[in-house]
Amino acid sequence: DRLLKNTKFNGNEHNIHSSLTIIRKKNFHDELQKRDPFYKEMTYAWGTVEDEAFALCRFLRARDFKIEDVFEMMDEGKDRWNEAKANDFYPDPDKALDNPASALLTQYPVVKIGMAKNKCPVSYLKAGQIYAEGVECVTTLENMTKYFWYDNIHAFPKFMANLQAADPDIERMQTVSIFDLEGLTTSQLSSKTMDVVKAASAVAVCFPESLNSLIILNAPGFFSFSWRVIKGFINPRTVSKIEVHSSRKSGMKRLEEIIGEDQLPSDYGGKLMSTSEVIQQMGKRDEGGNSVRRQIVELMAVKSKKQKQFELEADETVTLNVYTKSSSGANFTIKKEEETVVDGVSVKGKGTTEEPLPCGTQIAASIKGPGKFNVEANAESGKGVDHFLLIGDVFA
């Protein structure tokens, strides 16, 4: 502002505002050179794919271009940043989670695919398919936080680099986010689910103004009512980026307007692979290097006994894994009609009864089709209900 008093402008109010923005970016840039290197590291975290001017502006916008407020905001995430940095921001997602990321994404389905018409990347979160008990079978809240660091520091820049290779005009590190609430129930909005959301938010504070817009699809009646109350507590700038669609028809029409058929996944009426196919491709490959054709996924709540049936075609084989944090465990048996294919594999978590930790166990390496199969889980203790996540990777 002081510099503006000695600056002459030729033009309208827009030009004055633009010049003010440039000066504040310059002041912020200069201040970054004087302070702890941490501030530069955070500001330029996406430096391989984001122009410096865009990075500076993102951080300034987050606090209405008030430079000292920006530094205070960054201080909020300093300890978390330094801890993650000491671990190179967890470059291997499977190690970060202590189980395959592809297993987690069956219970917390979020993927990035395609580009909006405004040249922003697009992400999809199927919130109606988030199951906290399933997430707990795969990983811990602490490890989820590690995964969010991996996603922001390693996965997102790589995704952007691939988009920029196809279209060099892509410059904005802001995401068009699609939250699909189809199937969402009030029981899914548990404290466990909210803890995962909080973990993601704690990391997101280090990457401000990375949301371009948020489109909420298939909002159930109870959400629409809650939203009218919730938005009163949200910053108006953020509220202006959010759209809520209760009708699937209006939501799909909006996606076509802002993204377009050629950049939408097939499960949203587009020409790209489906979101579930994106998740499947993240999984293991067979000996021939082929990716998974489809997945068999079942979250089994076992008190005494639970069953799951599946079918294989003649050219298919399946590898079956079970994830759980149950300290007592269960025995898994697989039958093809009356023939026992797998007999009594014990599956349980690790850790202690007081502090159970999730663990994955392969119960079948390669079952060949064709045929109809039955998986039966028998609890070893019969005390209470334990959850077991069965995932079958089917290869052709």
Coordinates of C-alpha atoms in Angstrom, one line a residue:
D1 CA 0.0 0.0 0.0
R2 CA 2.9 2.4 0.8
L3 CA 4.5 1.7 -2.5
L4 CA 1.2 2.3 -4.3
K5 CA 1.2 5.9 -3.1
N6 CA 4.3 6.6 -5.1
T7 CA 3.1 4.6 -8.1
K8 CA 1.3 6.1 -11.1
F9 CA -1.4 4.0 -12.8
N10 CA -2.8 4.3 -16.2
G11 CA -6.1 2.6 -16.4
N12 CA -9.1 1.5 -14.5
E13 CA -9.7 0.0 -11.0
H14 CA -8.9 -3.5 -12.3
N15 CA -5.4 -2.4 -13.3
I16 CA -4.8 -0.9 -9.9
H17 CA -5.9 -4.1 -8.2
S18 CA -3.6 -6.1 -10.5
S19 CA -0.7 -3.9 -9.7
L20 CA -1.4 -4.1 -6.0
T21 CA -1.4 -7.9 -6.3
I22 CA 2.0 -7.8 -8.1
I23 CA 3.5 -5.6 -5.4
R24 CA 2.3 -7.8 -2.6
K25 CA 3.6 -10.9 -4.4
K26 CA 6.9 -9.2 -4.7
N27 CA 6.9 -8.3 -1.0
F28 CA 6.0 -11.8 0.0
H29 CA 8.7 -13.2 -2.3
D30 CA 11.3 -10.9 -0.7
E31 CA 10.2 -11.8 2.8
L32 CA 10.5 -15.5 2.0
Q33 CA 14.2 -15.0 1.3
K34 CA 14.8 -13.6 4.8
R35 CA 13.0 -16.2 6.9
D36 CA 13.5 -19.8 7.9
P37 CA 13.9 -21.9 4.7
F38 CA 10.9 -23.9 5.8
Y39 CA 8.6 -21.2 4.5
K40 CA 10.1 -21.4 1.0
E41 CA 9.9 -25.2 1.0
M42 CA 6.2 -25.1 1.8
T43 CA 5.4 -22.3 -0.7
Y44 CA 7.2 -23.9 -3.5
A45 CA 6.4 -27.5 -2.7
W46 CA 4.9 -28.0 -6.1
G47 CA 7.7 -26.1 -7.8
T48 CA 8.3 -28.8 -10.4
V49 CA 4.8 -28.2 -11.9
E50 CA 3.7 -24.8 -10.6
D51 CA 5.0 -21.4 -11.7
E52 CA 6.4 -19.2 -8.8
A53 CA 3.9 -16.5 -9.4
F54 CA 1.0 -18.9 -9.0
A55 CA 2.4 -20.4 -5.8
L56 CA 2.9 -16.9 -4.2
C57 CA -0.6 -15.9 -5.2
R58 CA -2.2 -19.1 -3.7
F59 CA -0.7 -18.5 -0.3
L60 CA -1.5 -14.8 -0.3
R61 CA -5.2 -15.4 -1.3
A62 CA -5.6 -17.8 1.6
R63 CA -5.2 -14.9 4.0
D64 CA -6.5 -12.0 1.9
F65 CA -3.0 -10.9 0.8
K66 CA -2.0 -10.1 4.4
I67 CA 1.6 -11.3 4.5
E68 CA 2.1 -11.7 8.2
D69 CA -1.2 -13.7 8.4
V70 CA 0.2 -16.0 5.7
F71 CA 3.3 -16.7 7.8
E72 CA 1.1 -17.4 10.8
M73 CA -1.0 -19.8 8.7
M74 CA 2.2 -21.7 7.7
D75 CA 3.4 -21.8 11.3
E76 CA 0.3 -23.9 12.1
G77 CA 1.6 -26.7 9.9
K78 CA 5.3 -26.3 10.6
D79 CA 5.8 -29.2 13.1
R80 CA 3.8 -31.6 10.9
W81 CA 5.7 -30.5 7.8
N82 CA 9.1 -31.0 9.4
E83 CA 8.1 -34.4 10.7
A84 CA 6.9 -35.5 7.3
K85 CA 10.0 -34.0 5.6
A86 CA 12.2 -36.1 7.9
N87 CA 10.6 -39.1 6.2
D88 CA 10.8 -37.7 2.7
F89 CA 7.0 -37.2 2.8
Y90 CA 6.5 -41.0 2.6
P91 CA 7.3 -41.7 -1.1
D92 CA 6.0 -45.3 -1.0
P93 CA 2.2 -45.3 -0.3
D94 CA 2.1 -49.0 0.6
K95 CA 4.8 -48.6 3.2
A96 CA 3.1 -45.5 4.5
L97 CA -0.1 -47.4 5.1
D98 CA 1.6 -50.7 6.1
N99 CA -0.7 -52.3 3.5
P100 CA -1.5 -51.8 -0.2
A101 CA -3.0 -48.4 -1.1
S102 CA -5.3 -50.2 -3.5
A103 CA -6.9 -52.0 -0.5
L104 CA -7.5 -48.7 1.3
L105 CA -9.1 -47.2 -1.8
T106 CA -11.8 -49.9 -1.9
Q107 CA -13.0 -48.4 1.4
Y108 CA -12.0 -44.8 0.9
P109 CA -12.5 -44.4 -2.9
V110 CA -10.8 -41.2 -4.0
V111 CA -9.1 -40.8 -7.4
K112 CA -7.8 -38.2 -9.7
I113 CA -8.7 -38.5 -13.4
G114 CA -9.1 -36.1 -16.2
M115 CA -9.1 -32.3 -16.6
A116 CA -11.9 -29.7 -16.4
K117 CA -12.6 -27.2 -19.2
N118 CA -10.8 -24.5 -17.1
K119 CA -7.7 -26.7 -17.2
C120 CA -7.9 -27.7 -13.6
P121 CA -7.3 -31.4 -12.6
V122 CA -10.4 -33.3 -11.3
S123 CA -10.7 -35.6 -8.3
Y124 CA -13.6 -37.8 -7.3
L125 CA -14.4 -38.9 -3.8
K126 CA -17.2 -41.4 -3.5
A127 CA -18.2 -40.4 0.0
G128 CA -21.2 -42.8 0.0
Q129 CA -18.7 -45.7 -0.3
I130 CA -16.5 -44.7 2.7
Y131 CA -16.6 -47.3 5.4
A132 CA -14.7 -46.5 8.6
E133 CA -14.6 -50.1 9.7
G134 CA -13.1 -51.1 6.4
V135 CA -10.5 -48.4 6.6
E136 CA -9.5 -49.7 10.1
C137 CA -9.0 -53.2 8.6
V138 CA -6.3 -51.8 6.4
T139 CA -4.5 -49.0 8.2
T140 CA -4.4 -46.6 11.2
L141 CA -5.3 -43.0 11.4
E142 CA -1.6 -42.1 11.9
N143 CA -0.7 -44.0 8.7
M144 CA -3.6 -42.3 6.8
T145 CA -1.9 -39.0 7.6
K146 CA 1.3 -40.3 6.1
Y147 CA -0.7 -41.3 3.0
F148 CA -2.1 -37.8 2.6
W149 CA 1.5 -36.4 2.7
Y150 CA 2.4 -38.9 -0.1
D151 CA -0.6 -37.9 -2.1
N152 CA 0.1 -34.1 -1.9
I153 CA 3.9 -34.2 -2.3
H154 CA 4.5 -37.2 -4.6
A155 CA 1.3 -38.3 -6.4
F156 CA -0.3 -34.9 -7.2
P157 CA 2.8 -33.3 -8.9
K158 CA 3.3 -36.5 -10.9
F159 CA -0.4 -36.4 -12.0
M160 CA 0.0 -32.8 -12.9
A161 CA 3.2 -33.4 -14.9
N162 CA 1.4 -36.0 -17.0
L163 CA -1.4 -33.5 -17.7
Q164 CA 1.1 -30.8 -18.6
A165 CA 3.0 -33.1 -20.9
A166 CA -0.3 -33.4 -22.9
D167 CA -1.2 -29.7 -22.5
P168 CA 1.6 -27.2 -21.7
D169 CA -1.0 -24.5 -21.0
I170 CA -2.0 -26.2 -17.7
E171 CA -0.7 -24.0 -14.9
R172 CA -3.2 -23.9 -12.0
M173 CA -2.6 -26.2 -9.1
Q174 CA -6.3 -26.0 -8.1
T175 CA -8.6 -29.0 -8.2
V176 CA -12.2 -29.4 -9.3
S177 CA -13.4 -31.8 -6.6
I178 CA -16.4 -34.1 -7.1
F179 CA -18.0 -35.5 -3.9
D180 CA -20.5 -38.1 -4.7
L181 CA -22.9 -38.8 -1.8
E182 CA -24.9 -41.5 -3.5
G183 CA -25.6 -44.2 -0.9
L184 CA -24.5 -42.0 2.0
T185 CA -26.3 -42.8 5.3
T186 CA -26.2 -41.0 8.6
S187 CA -24.5 -44.0 10.2
Q188 CA -21.5 -43.4 7.9
L189 CA -21.0 -39.9 9.4
S190 CA -19.4 -41.4 12.5
S191 CA -16.6 -39.9 14.6
K192 CA -14.2 -42.4 13.0
T193 CA -15.1 -41.0 9.5
M194 CA -14.7 -37.5 10.8
D195 CA -11.3 -38.4 12.2
V196 CA -10.1 -39.3 8.7
V197 CA -11.5 -36.0 7.3
K198 CA -9.6 -34.1 10.1
A199 CA -6.4 -36.0 9.2
A200 CA -6.7 -34.9 5.6
S201 CA -7.5 -31.3 6.6
A202 CA -4.4 -31.2 8.9
V203 CA -2.2 -31.9 5.9
A204 CA -4.3 -29.7 3.5
V205 CA -3.5 -26.5 5.5
C206 CA 0.0 -26.8 4.1
F207 CA -1.4 -26.5 0.5
P208 CA -3.8 -23.5 0.7
E209 CA -6.1 -22.4 -2.0
S210 CA -5.8 -25.7 -3.9
L211 CA -9.6 -26.0 -4.3
N212 CA -11.0 -24.5 -7.5
S213 CA -14.5 -25.7 -7.0
L214 CA -16.4 -28.5 -5.1
I215 CA -19.4 -30.2 -6.8
I216 CA -21.5 -32.3 -4.4
L217 CA -23.6 -34.9 -6.2
N218 CA -26.6 -37.0 -5.1
A219 CA -27.0 -35.1 -1.8
P220 CA -29.6 -36.9 0.3
G221 CA -32.3 -35.0 2.1
F222 CA -30.6 -35.0 5.5
F223 CA -27.4 -33.5 4.0
S224 CA -29.2 -30.7 2.1
F225 CA -30.9 -29.6 5.4
S226 CA -27.5 -29.7 7.3
W227 CA -25.8 -27.8 4.5
R228 CA -28.1 -24.8 5.0
V229 CA -26.8 -24.6 8.5
I230 CA -23.2 -25.5 7.9
K231 CA -22.5 -23.0 5.2
G232 CA -23.3 -20.2 7.7
F233 CA -20.1 -21.1 9.5
I234 CA -17.8 -21.3 6.4
N235 CA -15.8 -18.5 4.9
P236 CA -18.0 -16.9 2.2
R237 CA -15.1 -17.3 -0.3
T238 CA -15.1 -21.0 0.2
V239 CA -18.9 -21.2 0.1
S240 CA -18.9 -19.5 -3.3
K241 CA -16.9 -22.5 -4.6
I242 CA -19.4 -25.1 -3.5
E243 CA -22.4 -26.4 -5.4
V244 CA -24.9 -28.9 -4.0
H245 CA -27.0 -31.1 -6.3
S246 CA -29.6 -33.4 -4.9
S247 CA -30.9 -34.5 -8.3
R248 CA -28.6 -36.9 -10.1
K249 CA -29.8 -35.4 -13.4
S250 CA -28.8 -31.9 -12.6
G251 CA -25.5 -33.0 -11.1
M252 CA -24.6 -35.0 -14.3
K253 CA -25.6 -32.0 -16.4
R254 CA -23.3 -29.8 -14.4
L255 CA -20.4 -32.2 -14.8
E256 CA -20.8 -32.2 -18.6
E257 CA -20.8 -28.4 -18.5
I258 CA -17.6 -28.0 -16.5
I259 CA -15.6 -31.1 -17.5
G260 CA -17.0 -32.6 -20.7
E261 CA -17.7 -36.1 -21.9
D262 CA -14.1 -36.7 -23.1
Q263 CA -12.6 -36.0 -19.7
L264 CA -15.2 -37.7 -17.5
P265 CA -14.8 -41.3 -16.2
S266 CA -17.2 -43.9 -17.7
D267 CA -19.1 -44.2 -14.4
Y268 CA -20.1 -40.6 -14.8
G269 CA -21.1 -40.9 -18.4
G270 CA -17.7 -40.1 -20.0
K271 CA -15.1 -41.8 -22.2
L272 CA -12.3 -42.3 -19.7
M273 CA -11.9 -45.4 -17.6
S274 CA -14.1 -45.7 -14.5
T275 CA -13.0 -44.6 -11.1
S276 CA -13.0 -48.3 -9.9
E277 CA -10.7 -49.2 -12.9
V278 CA -8.3 -46.5 -11.8
I279 CA -8.1 -48.0 -8.3
Q280 CA -7.7 -51.6 -9.7
Q281 CA -4.8 -50.5 -11.9
M282 CA -3.0 -49.4 -8.7
G283 CA -3.1 -52.9 -7.4
K284 CA -0.7 -55.9 -8.0
R285 CA -0.1 -57.4 -11.4
D286 CA 0.1 -61.0 -12.3
E287 CA 3.3 -62.8 -13.5
G288 CA 2.6 -61.7 -17.0
G289 CA 2.4 -58.0 -16.0
N290 CA -1.3 -57.8 -16.5
S291 CA -3.4 -55.6 -14.2
V292 CA -6.5 -56.6 -12.4
R293 CA -9.6 -57.3 -14.5
R294 CA -12.0 -56.8 -11.7
Q295 CA -12.1 -57.0 -7.9
I296 CA -14.2 -58.9 -5.4
V297 CA -14.6 -56.8 -2.3
E298 CA -16.6 -57.6 0.8
L299 CA -16.5 -56.1 4.3
M300 CA -17.5 -59.0 6.5
A301 CA -18.9 -58.2 10.0
V302 CA -18.2 -61.5 11.8
K303 CA -19.7 -62.4 15.1
S304 CA -19.7 -66.2 14.7
K305 CA -19.8 -67.0 11.0
K306 CA -20.1 -65.1 7.7
Q307 CA -20.1 -66.2 4.1
K308 CA -19.4 -64.6 0.7
Q309 CA -20.0 -66.2 -2.7
F310 CA -18.3 -65.3 -5.9
E311 CA -18.0 -66.7 -9.4
L312 CA -15.1 -67.0 -11.9
E313 CA -15.1 -67.4 -15.6
A314 CA -13.1 -70.1 -17.4
D315 CA -10.2 -67.7 -18.2
E316 CA -10.0 -66.1 -14.7
T317 CA -7.9 -66.6 -11.7
V318 CA -8.2 -64.9 -8.3
T319 CA -5.8 -64.0 -5.5
L320 CA -7.6 -63.5 -2.2
N321 CA -6.4 -61.4 0.7
V322 CA -8.1 -60.6 4.0
Y323 CA -7.3 -57.5 6.1
T324 CA -8.3 -57.0 9.7
K325 CA -7.2 -55.5 13.1
S326 CA -9.1 -58.2 15.0
S327 CA -6.9 -59.5 17.8
S328 CA -8.9 -62.7 18.2
G329 CA -9.2 -63.4 14.5
A330 CA -11.1 -65.8 12.3
N331 CA -10.5 -69.0 10.2
F332 CA -11.2 -68.7 6.5
T333 CA -12.3 -71.7 4.4
I334 CA -13.0 -71.6 0.6
K335 CA -15.1 -74.2 -1.2
K336 CA -15.9 -74.9 -4.8
E337 CA -19.3 -76.5 -4.5
E338 CA -18.5 -79.4 -2.0
E339 CA -14.7 -79.4 -2.7
T340 CA -12.5 -77.6 -0.2
V341 CA -10.1 -75.4 -2.0
V342 CA -8.6 -73.6 1.1
D343 CA -9.0 -75.1 4.6
G344 CA -8.9 -73.1 7.8
V345 CA -6.5 -70.2 7.2
S346 CA -6.2 -68.2 10.4
V347 CA -6.5 -64.4 9.9
K348 CA -5.9 -61.9 12.6
G349 CA -4.4 -58.4 13.2
K350 CA -1.1 -57.7 14.9
G351 CA -0.3 -55.7 17.9
T352 CA -2.0 -56.4 21.2
T353 CA -5.6 -56.8 22.5
E354 CA -5.3 -53.3 24.0
E355 CA -3.7 -51.8 20.9
P356 CA -4.7 -53.9 17.8
L357 CA -3.1 -53.1 14.5
P358 CA -4.3 -54.0 11.0
C359 CA -2.6 -56.8 9.1
G360 CA -3.1 -58.4 5.7
T361 CA -3.1 -62.2 5.1
Q362 CA -3.2 -64.0 1.7
I363 CA -5.6 -66.8 2.0
A364 CA -5.3 -68.0 -1.6
A365 CA -2.6 -67.3 -4.1
S366 CA -4.2 -68.5 -7.3
I367 CA -7.7 -70.0 -7.6
K368 CA -8.6 -70.9 -11.2
G369 CA -12.1 -70.7 -12.8
P370 CA -14.6 -71.6 -13.9
G371 CA -16.8 -72.2 -11.0
K372 CA -18.9 -70.9 -8.1
F373 CA -17.0 -70.4 -4.8
N374 CA -18.0 -69.8 -1.2
V375 CA -15.7 -68.1 1.4
E376 CA -16.6 -68.8 5.0
A377 CA -15.2 -66.9 8.0
N378 CA -15.6 -68.5 11.4
A379 CA -14.7 -66.3 14.4
E380 CA -12.2 -67.8 16.8
S381 CA -13.6 -66.2 19.9
G382 CA -17.3 -65.4 19.2
K383 CA -17.1 -62.4 21.5
G384 CA -18.5 -59.3 19.8
V385 CA -18.3 -58.4 16.1
D386 CA -15.0 -58.1 14.3
H387 CA -14.6 -56.8 10.8
F388 CA -12.6 -58.5 8.0
L389 CA -12.1 -57.0 4.6
L390 CA -11.9 -59.6 1.8
I391 CA -10.4 -58.4 -1.5
G392 CA -10.0 -60.7 -4.5
D393 CA -7.9 -59.5 -7.4
V394 CA -9.3 -61.2 -10.5
F395 CA -6.9 -61.7 -13.5
A396 CA -7.6 -62.9 -17.0

